[in-house]
Amino acid sequence: MTLETILPPERILFSVPGGSKKRVLEFFSTFIAQNTPSLDSQEVFSRLIGRERLGSTGIGNGVAIPHARNPHCKSPIAGFLKLNEPVDFDAIDGEPVDLVFVLLVPEEADDDHLALLAQVAGVMNDGETRSQLRKTTSQHELYEHLIDAIRRQADA
């Protein structure tokens, strides 16, 4: 399973309103529940916030990778948000976050979950990729750059 297969273009969102970590996670939870009938927005939000309470998913360099298990998730689901304004995400480096890669996995998806998180971290740890994503001016351009980065990471 690769990131590319679980991240369709319609789940790569450009210029998402930020405000706060909570608002970003609420926005994604509502968005994903509207597009995935088996998911409930409140449950998705509750699980993402629950994971944040264990420790921030802000990995530094303006990137966060919120993730959670969900019993109503049939297979892994990914989403990517480029925020129009950076938000405080309690990141490990203290920097605000403007690139958010969300991952939802089935309750029992241990190995898949870890492999997908490793793929996301690999893509988002690349400074050139982050720079390109931040320079994008449209949803289409954001999608192209992100998918190119995912493919490069997969080939590495």
PDB file of C-alpha atoms in Angstrom:
ATOM      1  CA  MET A   1       0.000   0.000   0.000  1.00  0.00           C
ATOM      2  CA  THR A   2       1.349   3.405  -0.959  1.00  0.00           C
ATOM      3  CA  LEU A   3       0.390   6.958  -0.106  1.00  0.00           C
ATOM      4  CA  GLU A   4      -0.477   7.640  -3.721  1.00  0.00           C
ATOM      5  CA  THR A   5      -3.189   4.959  -3.700  1.00  0.00           C
ATOM      6  CA  ILE A   6      -4.912   6.407  -0.613  1.00  0.00           C
ATOM      7  CA  LEU A   7      -4.582  10.110  -1.479  1.00  0.00           C
ATOM      8  CA  PRO A   8      -6.887  11.053  -4.367  1.00  0.00           C
ATOM      9  CA  PRO A   9      -6.723  14.591  -5.805  1.00  0.00           C
ATOM     10  CA  GLU A  10      -9.971  15.620  -4.087  1.00  0.00           C
ATOM     11  CA  ARG A  11      -8.361  15.060  -0.665  1.00  0.00           C
ATOM     12  CA  ILE A  12      -5.469  17.447  -1.361  1.00  0.00           C
ATOM     13  CA  LEU A  13      -6.828  20.780  -0.186  1.00  0.00           C
ATOM     14  CA  PHE A  14      -5.314  24.153  -1.060  1.00  0.00           C
ATOM     15  CA  SER A  15      -5.564  27.336   1.025  1.00  0.00           C
ATOM     16  CA  VAL A  16      -7.496  25.846   3.939  1.00  0.00           C
ATOM     17  CA  PRO A  17      -8.458  28.304   6.687  1.00  0.00           C
ATOM     18  CA  GLY A  18      -6.355  27.716   9.784  1.00  0.00           C
ATOM     19  CA  GLY A  19      -7.092  29.573  12.996  1.00  0.00           C
ATOM     20  CA  SER A  20      -5.978  26.891  15.444  1.00  0.00           C
ATOM     21  CA  LYS A  21      -4.975  23.243  15.644  1.00  0.00           C
ATOM     22  CA  LYS A  22      -8.482  22.402  16.844  1.00  0.00           C
ATOM     23  CA  ARG A  23     -10.131  24.235  13.916  1.00  0.00           C
ATOM     24  CA  VAL A  24      -7.879  22.516  11.378  1.00  0.00           C
ATOM     25  CA  LEU A  25      -8.719  19.083  12.809  1.00  0.00           C
ATOM     26  CA  GLU A  26     -12.442  19.969  12.923  1.00  0.00           C
ATOM     27  CA  PHE A  27     -12.289  21.118   9.308  1.00  0.00           C
ATOM     28  CA  PHE A  28     -10.644  17.889   8.175  1.00  0.00           C
ATOM     29  CA  SER A  29     -13.015  15.726  10.249  1.00  0.00           C
ATOM     30  CA  THR A  30     -16.073  17.390   8.706  1.00  0.00           C
ATOM     31  CA  PHE A  31     -14.569  17.246   5.223  1.00  0.00           C
ATOM     32  CA  ILE A  32     -13.630  13.557   5.397  1.00  0.00           C
ATOM     33  CA  ALA A  33     -16.979  12.508   6.919  1.00  0.00           C
ATOM     34  CA  GLN A  34     -18.855  14.272   4.105  1.00  0.00           C
ATOM     35  CA  ASN A  35     -16.844  12.274   1.590  1.00  0.00           C
ATOM     36  CA  THR A  36     -16.731   8.927   3.410  1.00  0.00           C
ATOM     37  CA  PRO A  37     -20.199   7.717   4.469  1.00  0.00           C
ATOM     38  CA  SER A  38     -18.895   5.191   7.031  1.00  0.00           C
ATOM     39  CA  LEU A  39     -17.142   7.930   9.045  1.00  0.00           C
ATOM     40  CA  ASP A  40     -18.674  10.241  11.639  1.00  0.00           C
ATOM     41  CA  SER A  41     -17.078  13.698  11.855  1.00  0.00           C
ATOM     42  CA  GLN A  42     -17.310  13.852  15.669  1.00  0.00           C
ATOM     43  CA  GLU A  43     -15.666  10.462  16.065  1.00  0.00           C
ATOM     44  CA  VAL A  44     -12.874  11.320  13.616  1.00  0.00           C
ATOM     45  CA  PHE A  45     -12.282  14.628  15.415  1.00  0.00           C
ATOM     46  CA  SER A  46     -12.362  12.960  18.841  1.00  0.00           C
ATOM     47  CA  ARG A  47      -9.794  10.358  17.787  1.00  0.00           C
ATOM     48  CA  LEU A  48      -7.474  12.945  16.181  1.00  0.00           C
ATOM     49  CA  ILE A  49      -7.654  15.179  19.273  1.00  0.00           C
ATOM     50  CA  GLY A  50      -7.137  12.135  21.500  1.00  0.00           C
ATOM     51  CA  ARG A  51      -3.951  11.335  19.596  1.00  0.00           C
ATOM     52  CA  GLU A  52      -2.768  14.961  19.931  1.00  0.00           C
ATOM     53  CA  ARG A  53      -3.206  14.718  23.719  1.00  0.00           C
ATOM     54  CA  LEU A  54      -0.616  11.922  23.748  1.00  0.00           C
ATOM     55  CA  GLY A  55       1.860  14.310  22.123  1.00  0.00           C
ATOM     56  CA  SER A  56       1.774  16.778  19.282  1.00  0.00           C
ATOM     57  CA  THR A  57       1.966  15.385  15.758  1.00  0.00           C
ATOM     58  CA  GLY A  58       3.767  18.581  14.717  1.00  0.00           C
ATOM     59  CA  ILE A  59       7.059  17.091  13.490  1.00  0.00           C
ATOM     60  CA  GLY A  60       8.832  20.386  12.860  1.00  0.00           C
ATOM     61  CA  ASN A  61       9.619  22.571   9.850  1.00  0.00           C
ATOM     62  CA  GLY A  62       5.978  23.713   9.623  1.00  0.00           C
ATOM     63  CA  VAL A  63       4.641  20.158   9.170  1.00  0.00           C
ATOM     64  CA  ALA A  64       2.108  18.138  11.180  1.00  0.00           C
ATOM     65  CA  ILE A  65       1.015  14.544  10.618  1.00  0.00           C
ATOM     66  CA  PRO A  66      -2.160  14.074  12.658  1.00  0.00           C
ATOM     67  CA  HIS A  67      -3.182  10.418  12.587  1.00  0.00           C
ATOM     68  CA  ALA A  68      -5.591   8.070  14.314  1.00  0.00           C
ATOM     69  CA  ARG A  69      -7.146   4.647  14.218  1.00  0.00           C
ATOM     70  CA  ASN A  70     -10.858   4.431  13.475  1.00  0.00           C
ATOM     71  CA  PRO A  71     -13.035   1.296  13.702  1.00  0.00           C
ATOM     72  CA  HIS A  72     -15.282   2.567  10.884  1.00  0.00           C
ATOM     73  CA  CYS A  73     -12.359   3.100   8.541  1.00  0.00           C
ATOM     74  CA  LYS A  74     -12.325   0.159   6.109  1.00  0.00           C
ATOM     75  CA  SER A  75      -8.914   0.969   4.635  1.00  0.00           C
ATOM     76  CA  PRO A  76      -6.348   3.730   5.229  1.00  0.00           C
ATOM     77  CA  ILE A  77      -7.414   7.249   4.245  1.00  0.00           C
ATOM     78  CA  ALA A  78      -5.058  10.176   3.720  1.00  0.00           C
ATOM     79  CA  GLY A  79      -5.662  13.883   3.300  1.00  0.00           C
ATOM     80  CA  PHE A  80      -3.335  16.822   2.776  1.00  0.00           C
ATOM     81  CA  LEU A  81      -4.051  20.418   3.712  1.00  0.00           C
ATOM     82  CA  LYS A  82      -2.027  23.477   2.806  1.00  0.00           C
ATOM     83  CA  LEU A  83      -3.177  26.129   5.262  1.00  0.00           C
ATOM     84  CA  ASN A  84      -3.582  29.736   4.171  1.00  0.00           C
ATOM     85  CA  GLU A  85      -2.095  30.849   7.525  1.00  0.00           C
ATOM     86  CA  PRO A  86       0.277  28.850   9.748  1.00  0.00           C
ATOM     87  CA  VAL A  87      -1.182  27.742  13.107  1.00  0.00           C
ATOM     88  CA  ASP A  88       0.351  26.804  16.437  1.00  0.00           C
ATOM     89  CA  PHE A  89       0.396  22.988  16.537  1.00  0.00           C
ATOM     90  CA  ASP A  90       2.636  22.573  19.601  1.00  0.00           C
ATOM     91  CA  ALA A  91       5.276  21.257  17.187  1.00  0.00           C
ATOM     92  CA  ILE A  92       8.510  19.864  18.568  1.00  0.00           C
ATOM     93  CA  ASP A  93      10.479  22.833  17.193  1.00  0.00           C
ATOM     94  CA  GLY A  94       7.894  25.401  18.364  1.00  0.00           C
ATOM     95  CA  GLU A  95       7.311  26.596  14.782  1.00  0.00           C
ATOM     96  CA  PRO A  96       3.768  27.117  13.447  1.00  0.00           C
ATOM     97  CA  VAL A  97       2.405  24.579  10.963  1.00  0.00           C
ATOM     98  CA  ASP A  98       1.099  25.232   7.443  1.00  0.00           C
ATOM     99  CA  LEU A  99       1.426  21.746   5.864  1.00  0.00           C
ATOM    100  CA  VAL A 100      -0.832  19.083   7.388  1.00  0.00           C
ATOM    101  CA  PHE A 101      -0.832  15.445   6.274  1.00  0.00           C
ATOM    102  CA  VAL A 102      -3.700  13.529   7.926  1.00  0.00           C
ATOM    103  CA  LEU A 103      -3.841   9.750   8.124  1.00  0.00           C
ATOM    104  CA  LEU A 104      -6.764   7.595   9.295  1.00  0.00           C
ATOM    105  CA  VAL A 105      -6.313   3.836   9.507  1.00  0.00           C
ATOM    106  CA  PRO A 106      -8.477   0.870  10.496  1.00  0.00           C
ATOM    107  CA  GLU A 107      -8.317  -0.168  14.151  1.00  0.00           C
ATOM    108  CA  GLU A 108      -6.182  -3.246  13.401  1.00  0.00           C
ATOM    109  CA  ALA A 109      -3.814  -1.789  10.757  1.00  0.00           C
ATOM    110  CA  ASP A 110      -0.542  -1.952  12.718  1.00  0.00           C
ATOM    111  CA  ASP A 111       2.063  -2.598  10.019  1.00  0.00           C
ATOM    112  CA  ASP A 112       0.227  -0.607   7.337  1.00  0.00           C
ATOM    113  CA  HIS A 113      -0.190   2.302   9.734  1.00  0.00           C
ATOM    114  CA  LEU A 114       3.511   2.417  10.582  1.00  0.00           C
ATOM    115  CA  ALA A 115       4.602   1.986   6.949  1.00  0.00           C
ATOM    116  CA  LEU A 116       2.305   4.813   5.805  1.00  0.00           C
ATOM    117  CA  LEU A 117       3.495   7.107   8.607  1.00  0.00           C
ATOM    118  CA  ALA A 118       7.087   6.374   7.582  1.00  0.00           C
ATOM    119  CA  GLN A 119       6.252   7.244   3.955  1.00  0.00           C
ATOM    120  CA  VAL A 120       4.615  10.523   5.014  1.00  0.00           C
ATOM    121  CA  ALA A 121       7.565  11.432   7.241  1.00  0.00           C
ATOM    122  CA  GLY A 122       9.989  10.636   4.419  1.00  0.00           C
ATOM    123  CA  VAL A 123       8.150  12.882   1.986  1.00  0.00           C
ATOM    124  CA  MET A 124       7.644  15.746   4.446  1.00  0.00           C
ATOM    125  CA  ASN A 125      11.187  15.671   5.864  1.00  0.00           C
ATOM    126  CA  ASP A 126      12.557  16.782   2.483  1.00  0.00           C
ATOM    127  CA  GLY A 127      13.253  20.522   2.546  1.00  0.00           C
ATOM    128  CA  GLU A 128      12.937  20.931  -1.228  1.00  0.00           C
ATOM    129  CA  THR A 129       9.520  19.230  -1.199  1.00  0.00           C
ATOM    130  CA  ARG A 130       8.268  21.509   1.585  1.00  0.00           C
ATOM    131  CA  SER A 131       9.535  24.555  -0.278  1.00  0.00           C
ATOM    132  CA  GLN A 132       7.799  23.503  -3.513  1.00  0.00           C
ATOM    133  CA  LEU A 133       4.523  22.778  -1.711  1.00  0.00           C
ATOM    134  CA  ARG A 134       4.588  26.198  -0.049  1.00  0.00           C
ATOM    135  CA  LYS A 135       5.149  27.973  -3.387  1.00  0.00           C
ATOM    136  CA  THR A 136       2.118  26.400  -5.083  1.00  0.00           C
ATOM    137  CA  THR A 137      -0.666  28.735  -6.165  1.00  0.00           C
ATOM    138  CA  SER A 138      -3.455  26.270  -6.984  1.00  0.00           C
ATOM    139  CA  GLN A 139      -4.946  22.957  -5.879  1.00  0.00           C
ATOM    140  CA  HIS A 140      -3.797  21.316  -9.131  1.00  0.00           C
ATOM    141  CA  GLU A 141      -0.217  22.504  -8.667  1.00  0.00           C
ATOM    142  CA  LEU A 142      -0.251  21.351  -5.029  1.00  0.00           C
ATOM    143  CA  TYR A 143      -1.464  17.911  -6.123  1.00  0.00           C
ATOM    144  CA  GLU A 144       1.208  17.603  -8.845  1.00  0.00           C
ATOM    145  CA  HIS A 145       4.081  18.540  -6.510  1.00  0.00           C
ATOM    146  CA  LEU A 146       2.862  16.297  -3.689  1.00  0.00           C
ATOM    147  CA  ILE A 147       2.332  13.249  -5.899  1.00  0.00           C
ATOM    148  CA  ASP A 148       5.749  13.793  -7.545  1.00  0.00           C
ATOM    149  CA  ALA A 149       7.342  13.892  -4.076  1.00  0.00           C
ATOM    150  CA  ILE A 150       5.486  10.726  -3.018  1.00  0.00           C
ATOM    151  CA  ARG A 151       6.665   8.933  -6.172  1.00  0.00           C
ATOM    152  CA  ARG A 152      10.276  10.062  -5.643  1.00  0.00           C
ATOM    153  CA  GLN A 153      10.143   8.792  -2.052  1.00  0.00           C
ATOM    154  CA  ALA A 154       8.682   5.455  -3.194  1.00  0.00           C
ATOM    155  CA  ASP A 155      11.484   5.041  -5.759  1.00  0.00           C
ATOM    156  CA  ALA A 156      14.243   5.941  -3.291  1.00  0.00           C
TER     157      ALA A 156
END
